[in-house]
Coordinates of C-alpha atoms in Angstrom, one line a residue:
X1 CA -102.0 20.8 -24.0
X2 CA -103.3 23.5 -21.9
X3 CA -106.4 21.5 -21.4
X4 CA -104.6 18.5 -19.8
X5 CA -102.2 20.6 -17.8
X6 CA -105.1 23.0 -16.3
X7 CA -108.5 21.5 -16.4
X8 CA -107.9 17.8 -15.7
X9 CA -105.7 18.2 -12.6
X10 CA -108.3 20.9 -11.4
X11 CA -111.3 18.6 -12.0
X12 CA -109.6 15.7 -9.9
X13 CA -108.7 18.2 -7.1
X14 CA -112.3 19.2 -7.0
X15 CA -113.7 15.6 -7.3
X16 CA -111.2 14.6 -4.5
X17 CA -111.9 17.5 -2.2
X18 CA -115.7 17.0 -2.5
X19 CA -115.3 13.3 -1.8
X20 CA -113.0 14.0 1.3
X21 CA -115.3 16.7 2.8
X22 CA -117.5 14.1 4.6
X23 CA -114.4 12.2 5.8
X24 CA -112.7 15.7 7.4
X25 CA -115.9 16.9 8.6
X26 CA -115.8 14.5 11.3
X27 CA -112.5 15.8 12.6
X28 CA -113.0 19.8 12.1
X29 CA -110.9 20.3 15.1
X30 CA -108.0 18.8 13.4
X31 CA -105.4 20.1 10.8
X32 CA -105.8 18.5 7.4
X33 CA -103.6 18.3 4.3
X34 CA -104.1 16.2 1.1
X35 CA -102.5 16.1 -2.4
X36 CA -105.0 15.3 -5.0
X37 CA -102.6 15.0 -8.0
X38 CA -100.5 12.2 -5.9
X39 CA -103.6 10.1 -5.6
X40 CA -104.4 10.6 -9.4
X41 CA -100.8 9.9 -10.3
X42 CA -100.7 6.5 -8.4
X43 CA -104.2 5.5 -9.8
X44 CA -103.1 6.2 -13.2
X45 CA -100.3 3.7 -12.6
X46 CA -102.8 1.2 -11.2
X47 CA -105.2 1.8 -14.1
X48 CA -102.7 0.7 -16.6
X49 CA -103.4 -2.8 -15.6
X50 CA -107.0 -2.4 -15.0
X51 CA -109.4 -3.9 -17.4
X52 CA -113.4 -3.5 -18.0
X53 CA -115.5 -1.8 -15.8
X54 CA -112.8 -1.5 -13.0
X55 CA -110.8 0.6 -15.6
X56 CA -113.6 2.7 -16.6
X57 CA -114.7 3.7 -13.0
X58 CA -111.2 4.7 -12.1
X59 CA -110.8 6.7 -15.3
X60 CA -114.0 8.3 -15.0
X61 CA -113.9 9.1 -11.3
X62 CA -110.3 10.4 -11.2
X63 CA -110.3 12.0 -14.7
X64 CA -107.6 9.9 -15.9
X65 CA -107.5 9.8 -19.8
X66 CA -108.2 6.3 -21.3
X67 CA -105.7 7.0 -24.2
X68 CA -102.2 6.1 -23.2
X69 CA -100.7 8.9 -25.4
X70 CA -102.8 11.5 -23.4
X71 CA -101.9 9.8 -20.0
X72 CA -98.2 10.1 -21.1
X73 CA -98.9 13.9 -22.3
X74 CA -100.4 14.8 -18.9
X75 CA -98.1 13.2 -16.4
X76 CA -94.8 13.5 -18.1
X77 CA -95.6 17.0 -19.5
X78 CA -96.7 18.2 -16.2
X79 CA -93.7 16.9 -14.2
X80 CA -91.3 18.6 -16.9
X81 CA -93.3 21.8 -16.5
X82 CA -92.7 21.9 -12.6
X83 CA -89.2 20.7 -12.8
X84 CA -88.3 23.4 -15.3
X85 CA -88.2 26.1 -12.4
X86 CA -84.6 26.4 -11.3
X87 CA -85.5 28.6 -8.4
X88 CA -87.3 26.1 -6.6
X89 CA -86.8 22.2 -5.9
X90 CA -89.6 19.8 -7.3
X91 CA -89.2 16.0 -7.5
X92 CA -91.7 13.1 -8.0
X93 CA -91.0 9.3 -8.3
X94 CA -93.2 6.2 -8.7
X95 CA -92.2 2.9 -7.4
X96 CA -93.6 -0.5 -7.8
X97 CA -92.8 -3.4 -5.3
X98 CA -93.8 -6.9 -6.6
X99 CA -94.1 -10.1 -4.6
X100 CA -90.8 -12.0 -5.5
X101 CA -92.6 -14.9 -7.2
X102 CA -95.2 -12.7 -9.2
X103 CA -94.7 -12.4 -12.9
X104 CA -95.5 -9.0 -14.3
X105 CA -96.9 -8.8 -17.9
X106 CA -94.4 -7.2 -20.2
X107 CA -96.8 -4.7 -21.6
X108 CA -97.5 -3.3 -18.2
X109 CA -94.0 -3.2 -17.2
X110 CA -93.3 -1.4 -20.3
X111 CA -95.9 1.4 -19.7
X112 CA -95.0 1.6 -15.9
X113 CA -91.3 2.3 -16.8
X114 CA -91.9 4.4 -20.1
X115 CA -94.9 6.4 -19.2
X116 CA -94.6 6.8 -15.5
X117 CA -90.8 6.4 -15.1
X118 CA -91.5 3.6 -12.3
X119 CA -88.8 1.7 -10.7
X120 CA -89.9 -1.8 -10.4
X121 CA -88.5 -4.0 -7.6
X122 CA -89.0 -7.7 -6.5
X123 CA -89.5 -8.2 -2.8
X124 CA -90.3 -10.8 -0.4
X125 CA -93.3 -9.8 1.5
X126 CA -93.4 -12.8 3.7
X127 CA -90.6 -11.1 5.4
X128 CA -93.0 -8.5 6.6
X129 CA -90.7 -6.4 8.8
X130 CA -87.9 -6.2 6.1
X131 CA -90.3 -5.4 3.3
X132 CA -92.1 -2.6 5.4
X133 CA -88.5 -1.1 6.2
X134 CA -87.5 -1.1 2.7
X135 CA -90.6 0.6 1.5
X136 CA -90.3 3.3 4.2
X137 CA -86.6 3.9 3.2
X138 CA -87.5 4.4 -0.1
X139 CA -90.2 6.9 0.7
X140 CA -88.1 8.7 3.1
X141 CA -85.4 9.1 0.5
X142 CA -87.7 10.4 -2.0
X143 CA -89.1 13.0 0.2
X144 CA -86.0 14.1 1.9
X145 CA -87.0 12.3 5.2
X146 CA -90.2 14.5 5.6
X147 CA -92.6 11.5 5.2
X148 CA -91.8 8.5 7.6
X149 CA -93.3 5.3 8.2
X150 CA -95.9 5.3 5.3
X151 CA -96.1 1.5 5.2
X152 CA -96.8 -0.8 8.4
X153 CA -97.4 -4.4 8.9
X154 CA -101.0 -3.9 9.5
X155 CA -101.4 -3.0 5.7
X156 CA -98.5 -5.1 4.2
X157 CA -97.9 -8.8 4.8
X158 CA -97.3 -12.3 3.4
X159 CA -100.6 -11.8 1.3
X160 CA -99.5 -8.7 -0.4
X161 CA -98.8 -9.1 -4.1
X162 CA -97.8 -5.6 -5.2
X163 CA -97.4 -2.1 -3.5
X164 CA -97.5 1.0 -5.9
X165 CA -96.3 4.5 -4.6
X166 CA -96.2 7.9 -5.7
X167 CA -93.8 10.2 -3.9
X168 CA -93.5 14.1 -4.2
X169 CA -91.1 16.8 -2.8
X170 CA -91.3 20.6 -3.2
X171 CA -89.2 23.3 -2.0
X172 CA -90.0 26.8 -2.8
X173 CA -88.7 30.2 -1.7
X174 CA -90.9 33.4 -1.3
X175 CA -90.5 36.1 -3.8
X176 CA -90.3 38.3 -0.7
X177 CA -89.4 36.7 2.7
X178 CA -91.4 37.3 5.8
X179 CA -90.1 39.3 8.6
X180 CA -88.6 37.3 11.9
X181 CA -91.7 35.6 13.4
X182 CA -93.1 37.0 16.8
X183 CA -95.5 35.6 19.1
X184 CA -99.2 36.7 18.6
X185 CA -102.6 35.2 19.1
X186 CA -104.2 32.8 16.7
X187 CA -107.9 32.5 17.4
X188 CA -109.5 28.8 17.4
X189 CA -112.8 30.2 17.9
X190 CA -114.7 33.2 19.2
X191 CA -113.7 32.1 22.8
X192 CA -110.3 30.4 22.5
X193 CA -107.0 31.5 21.2
X194 CA -103.4 30.2 21.5
X195 CA -100.2 32.0 21.4
X196 CA -98.1 31.1 18.4
X197 CA -95.4 32.4 16.1
X198 CA -96.8 34.9 13.5
X199 CA -94.7 36.6 10.7
X200 CA -95.5 39.6 8.7
X201 CA -94.6 41.1 5.3
X202 CA -95.7 44.2 3.5
X203 CA -95.9 44.2 -0.1
X204 CA -98.2 44.0 -3.3
X205 CA -100.3 40.6 -3.6
X206 CA -102.8 39.3 -5.7
X207 CA -105.9 39.8 -3.4
X208 CA -109.6 39.4 -3.7
X209 CA -112.6 39.9 -1.3
X210 CA -115.5 37.7 -2.2
X211 CA -118.4 38.9 -0.4
X212 CA -120.6 36.0 -1.6
X213 CA -118.3 33.5 0.1
X214 CA -117.6 36.0 3.0
X215 CA -113.8 35.1 2.4
X216 CA -110.5 36.8 1.6
X217 CA -108.2 35.4 -1.0
X218 CA -104.5 36.1 -1.2
X219 CA -101.7 34.6 -3.5
X220 CA -98.2 34.3 -2.2
X221 CA -95.9 33.8 -5.0
X222 CA -92.6 31.6 -4.9
X223 CA -89.7 32.8 -7.0
X224 CA -90.2 32.6 -10.8
X225 CA -94.0 32.7 -9.8
X226 CA -95.1 29.7 -11.7
X227 CA -96.3 28.4 -8.2
X228 CA -98.0 30.1 -5.5
X229 CA -99.6 29.4 -2.1
X230 CA -103.3 30.7 -1.8
X231 CA -104.7 31.4 1.7
X232 CA -108.5 31.4 1.9
X233 CA -109.6 33.3 5.1
X234 CA -113.2 33.3 6.2
X235 CA -114.4 36.6 7.6
X236 CA -115.8 35.0 10.7
X237 CA -113.5 33.1 13.3
X238 CA -115.9 30.3 13.1
X239 CA -116.6 30.6 9.3
X240 CA -114.4 27.6 8.0
X241 CA -117.1 25.0 8.6
X242 CA -119.6 26.8 6.2
X243 CA -116.8 27.7 3.7
X244 CA -115.9 24.0 3.6
X245 CA -119.5 23.3 2.4
X246 CA -118.9 25.3 -0.6
X247 CA -115.5 23.9 -1.4
X248 CA -115.9 23.7 -5.1
X249 CA -116.6 27.7 -5.2
X250 CA -113.4 28.1 -3.4
X251 CA -111.4 26.7 -6.2
X252 CA -113.1 28.7 -8.9
X253 CA -111.1 31.5 -10.5
X254 CA -111.3 34.6 -8.5
X255 CA -111.1 38.2 -9.6
X256 CA -107.6 38.8 -8.1
X257 CA -106.2 42.3 -8.4
X258 CA -102.7 43.6 -7.2
X259 CA -103.1 45.3 -4.0
X260 CA -100.7 46.4 -1.3
X261 CA -101.3 44.2 1.9
X262 CA -99.9 44.2 5.2
X263 CA -99.9 40.4 5.7
X264 CA -99.5 38.4 8.9
X265 CA -99.8 34.7 8.7
X266 CA -98.6 31.8 11.3
X267 CA -95.4 29.9 10.8
X268 CA -96.6 26.6 10.9
X269 CA -95.8 22.8 10.2
X270 CA -98.4 19.9 9.9
X271 CA -98.5 16.3 8.9
X272 CA -101.5 14.5 8.0
X273 CA -102.4 10.8 7.3
X274 CA -105.6 10.0 5.4
X275 CA -106.9 6.3 4.6
X276 CA -108.6 6.9 1.2
X277 CA -110.3 3.5 0.7
X278 CA -113.8 4.6 2.0
X279 CA -113.4 8.0 0.2
X280 CA -112.8 6.4 -3.1
X281 CA -115.6 4.0 -2.6
X282 CA -117.9 6.7 -1.9
X283 CA -116.8 8.5 -5.1
X284 CA -117.8 5.5 -7.2
X285 CA -114.6 3.2 -7.3
X286 CA -116.1 0.2 -5.8
X287 CA -115.2 -2.8 -8.3
X288 CA -111.4 -2.1 -7.5
X289 CA -111.9 -3.0 -3.9
X290 CA -114.2 -6.1 -4.2
X291 CA -114.2 -9.5 -5.9
X292 CA -115.4 -7.7 -9.1
X293 CA -112.0 -6.1 -9.6
X294 CA -110.2 -6.9 -12.8
X295 CA -106.6 -6.0 -12.8
X296 CA -105.5 -8.8 -15.3
X297 CA -103.3 -6.5 -17.2
X298 CA -100.9 -6.4 -14.5
X299 CA -99.6 -10.1 -14.0
X300 CA -100.3 -13.7 -14.1
X301 CA -102.4 -14.9 -11.3
X302 CA -104.8 -17.9 -10.8
X303 CA -107.1 -15.5 -9.3
X304 CA -107.6 -11.9 -9.5
X305 CA -105.9 -9.0 -7.7
X306 CA -107.9 -6.5 -5.5
X307 CA -106.8 -3.2 -3.8
X308 CA -106.7 -3.7 -0.1
X309 CA -105.5 -0.3 1.2
X310 CA -105.0 3.2 0.0
X311 CA -103.1 5.7 2.0
X312 CA -101.7 9.1 1.8
X313 CA -99.2 10.9 4.2
X314 CA -98.6 14.5 3.6
X315 CA -96.2 17.2 5.1
X316 CA -96.0 21.1 5.1
X317 CA -94.0 23.5 6.7
X318 CA -94.4 27.3 6.1
X319 CA -91.7 29.7 7.4
X320 CA -90.3 33.1 6.6
X321 CA -88.1 31.9 3.6
X322 CA -90.7 29.7 1.8
X323 CA -92.5 26.2 1.9
X324 CA -91.6 22.6 2.0
X325 CA -94.2 20.2 1.0
X326 CA -94.0 16.4 0.7
X327 CA -96.5 13.5 -0.1
X328 CA -96.5 9.9 -0.6
X329 CA -99.6 7.7 -1.7
X330 CA -99.4 4.0 -1.4
X331 CA -101.9 1.4 -3.1
X332 CA -101.6 -2.0 -1.7
X333 CA -102.9 -5.0 -3.7
X334 CA -103.6 -8.8 -2.8
X335 CA -105.1 -11.8 -4.3
X336 CA -108.9 -11.7 -3.9
X337 CA -109.0 -15.0 -1.9
X338 CA -107.0 -13.1 0.8
X339 CA -109.4 -10.1 1.1
X340 CA -110.6 -10.2 5.0
X341 CA -113.9 -8.4 3.7
X342 CA -114.7 -11.5 1.7
X343 CA -113.9 -13.9 4.6
X344 CA -116.7 -15.8 6.6
X345 CA -116.5 -14.5 10.0
X346 CA -116.7 -17.1 12.9
X347 CA -116.2 -16.1 16.5
X348 CA -116.3 -19.2 19.1
X349 CA -117.7 -17.2 22.0
X350 CA -120.5 -19.5 23.3
X351 CA -120.9 -23.2 24.1
X352 CA -119.8 -25.6 21.4
X353 CA -119.0 -29.1 20.6
X354 CA -115.7 -30.5 19.5
X355 CA -114.4 -33.8 18.3
X356 CA -111.1 -35.4 17.4
X357 CA -111.2 -37.4 14.1
X358 CA -108.7 -39.8 12.4
X359 CA -109.1 -40.1 8.7
X360 CA -109.0 -43.8 8.7
X361 CA -110.3 -44.7 12.2
X362 CA -112.9 -42.2 12.6
X363 CA -113.9 -40.2 15.8
X364 CA -111.4 -40.5 18.6
X365 CA -112.7 -38.0 21.1
X366 CA -115.9 -36.2 21.6
X367 CA -116.4 -33.2 23.7
X368 CA -118.6 -30.2 24.9
X369 CA -117.4 -26.9 26.1
X370 CA -119.7 -24.8 28.1
X371 CA -117.8 -23.0 30.8
X372 CA -114.9 -20.7 30.1
X373 CA -112.3 -20.2 32.6
X374 CA -112.0 -16.5 33.8
X375 CA -108.8 -14.7 32.4
X376 CA -106.2 -14.0 34.9

């Protein structure tokens, strides 16, 4: 039990964060937030219908157990453990939207409902605006309106067969509240700074100074102390880039010891949107996004399903009383013949011949187009 609750989530966190490092490094000046376990959760739901090499790659890359009993133990057990804390609010939910004409396999439906407690709903994706609104309404409801507009018409439309979503919400109160915020400087780098609301507290925390990483670690516990927020602060104002190159070392167990600390942190709120398809492909999950995909365990189709989009939206707010976190991860699937990646591209942007043809009487008109009119 401890292995499933501890090692597997930590391994997937490290795998995803290592995979995300190149993606994030292109925007080092931007804030960033990701929820690895939500990605693993929704892909475990997807993987219940994967077969062959597609299933193997997803399982190996995201450390999802292949045995259904172990999957059930991991996801239901961990959820119950988090929900057992009556001092904090934690909720998670899974949803499957199916094209109204799509017939799901009974075995997959049973797994989705019994193991993942997923709610399954038929929807007409041809009515794109209504479908997008319905999906966003559900996500907003599950995340207490913290995650908005996860779905959009660019990702979802008439070709969509199924949309699978994991949503999460957490609200935790500090063991000891911070004092009222006051304005102070937050240093962006050696030269620049910005005035922001900073808040302070004076108490005993688990603290560690890691000279190898040139970093300070501190754990901020929430009530009941089963969950904590860890802040990792480089010695140098511009030390974050170097630290992110050793992201795996950051998540190794640190030699914390109780220390009285005068702590000052910013009061902050941030949102992040991450398109995960390129990240997951770089990590090794390639078949799921290509014509080699095998999701035959999900439902009956004349041709195979393929993942067309994976997106996660996250939210965090840290204030004097505690922390509010929300996340939603969405996987969109469509028929393989509708994948834009597989379509032949033809752009008529130079001189061409055209003709009008009757099926019985043959060619009616022939023309040549060589000069395009200037746009007005």
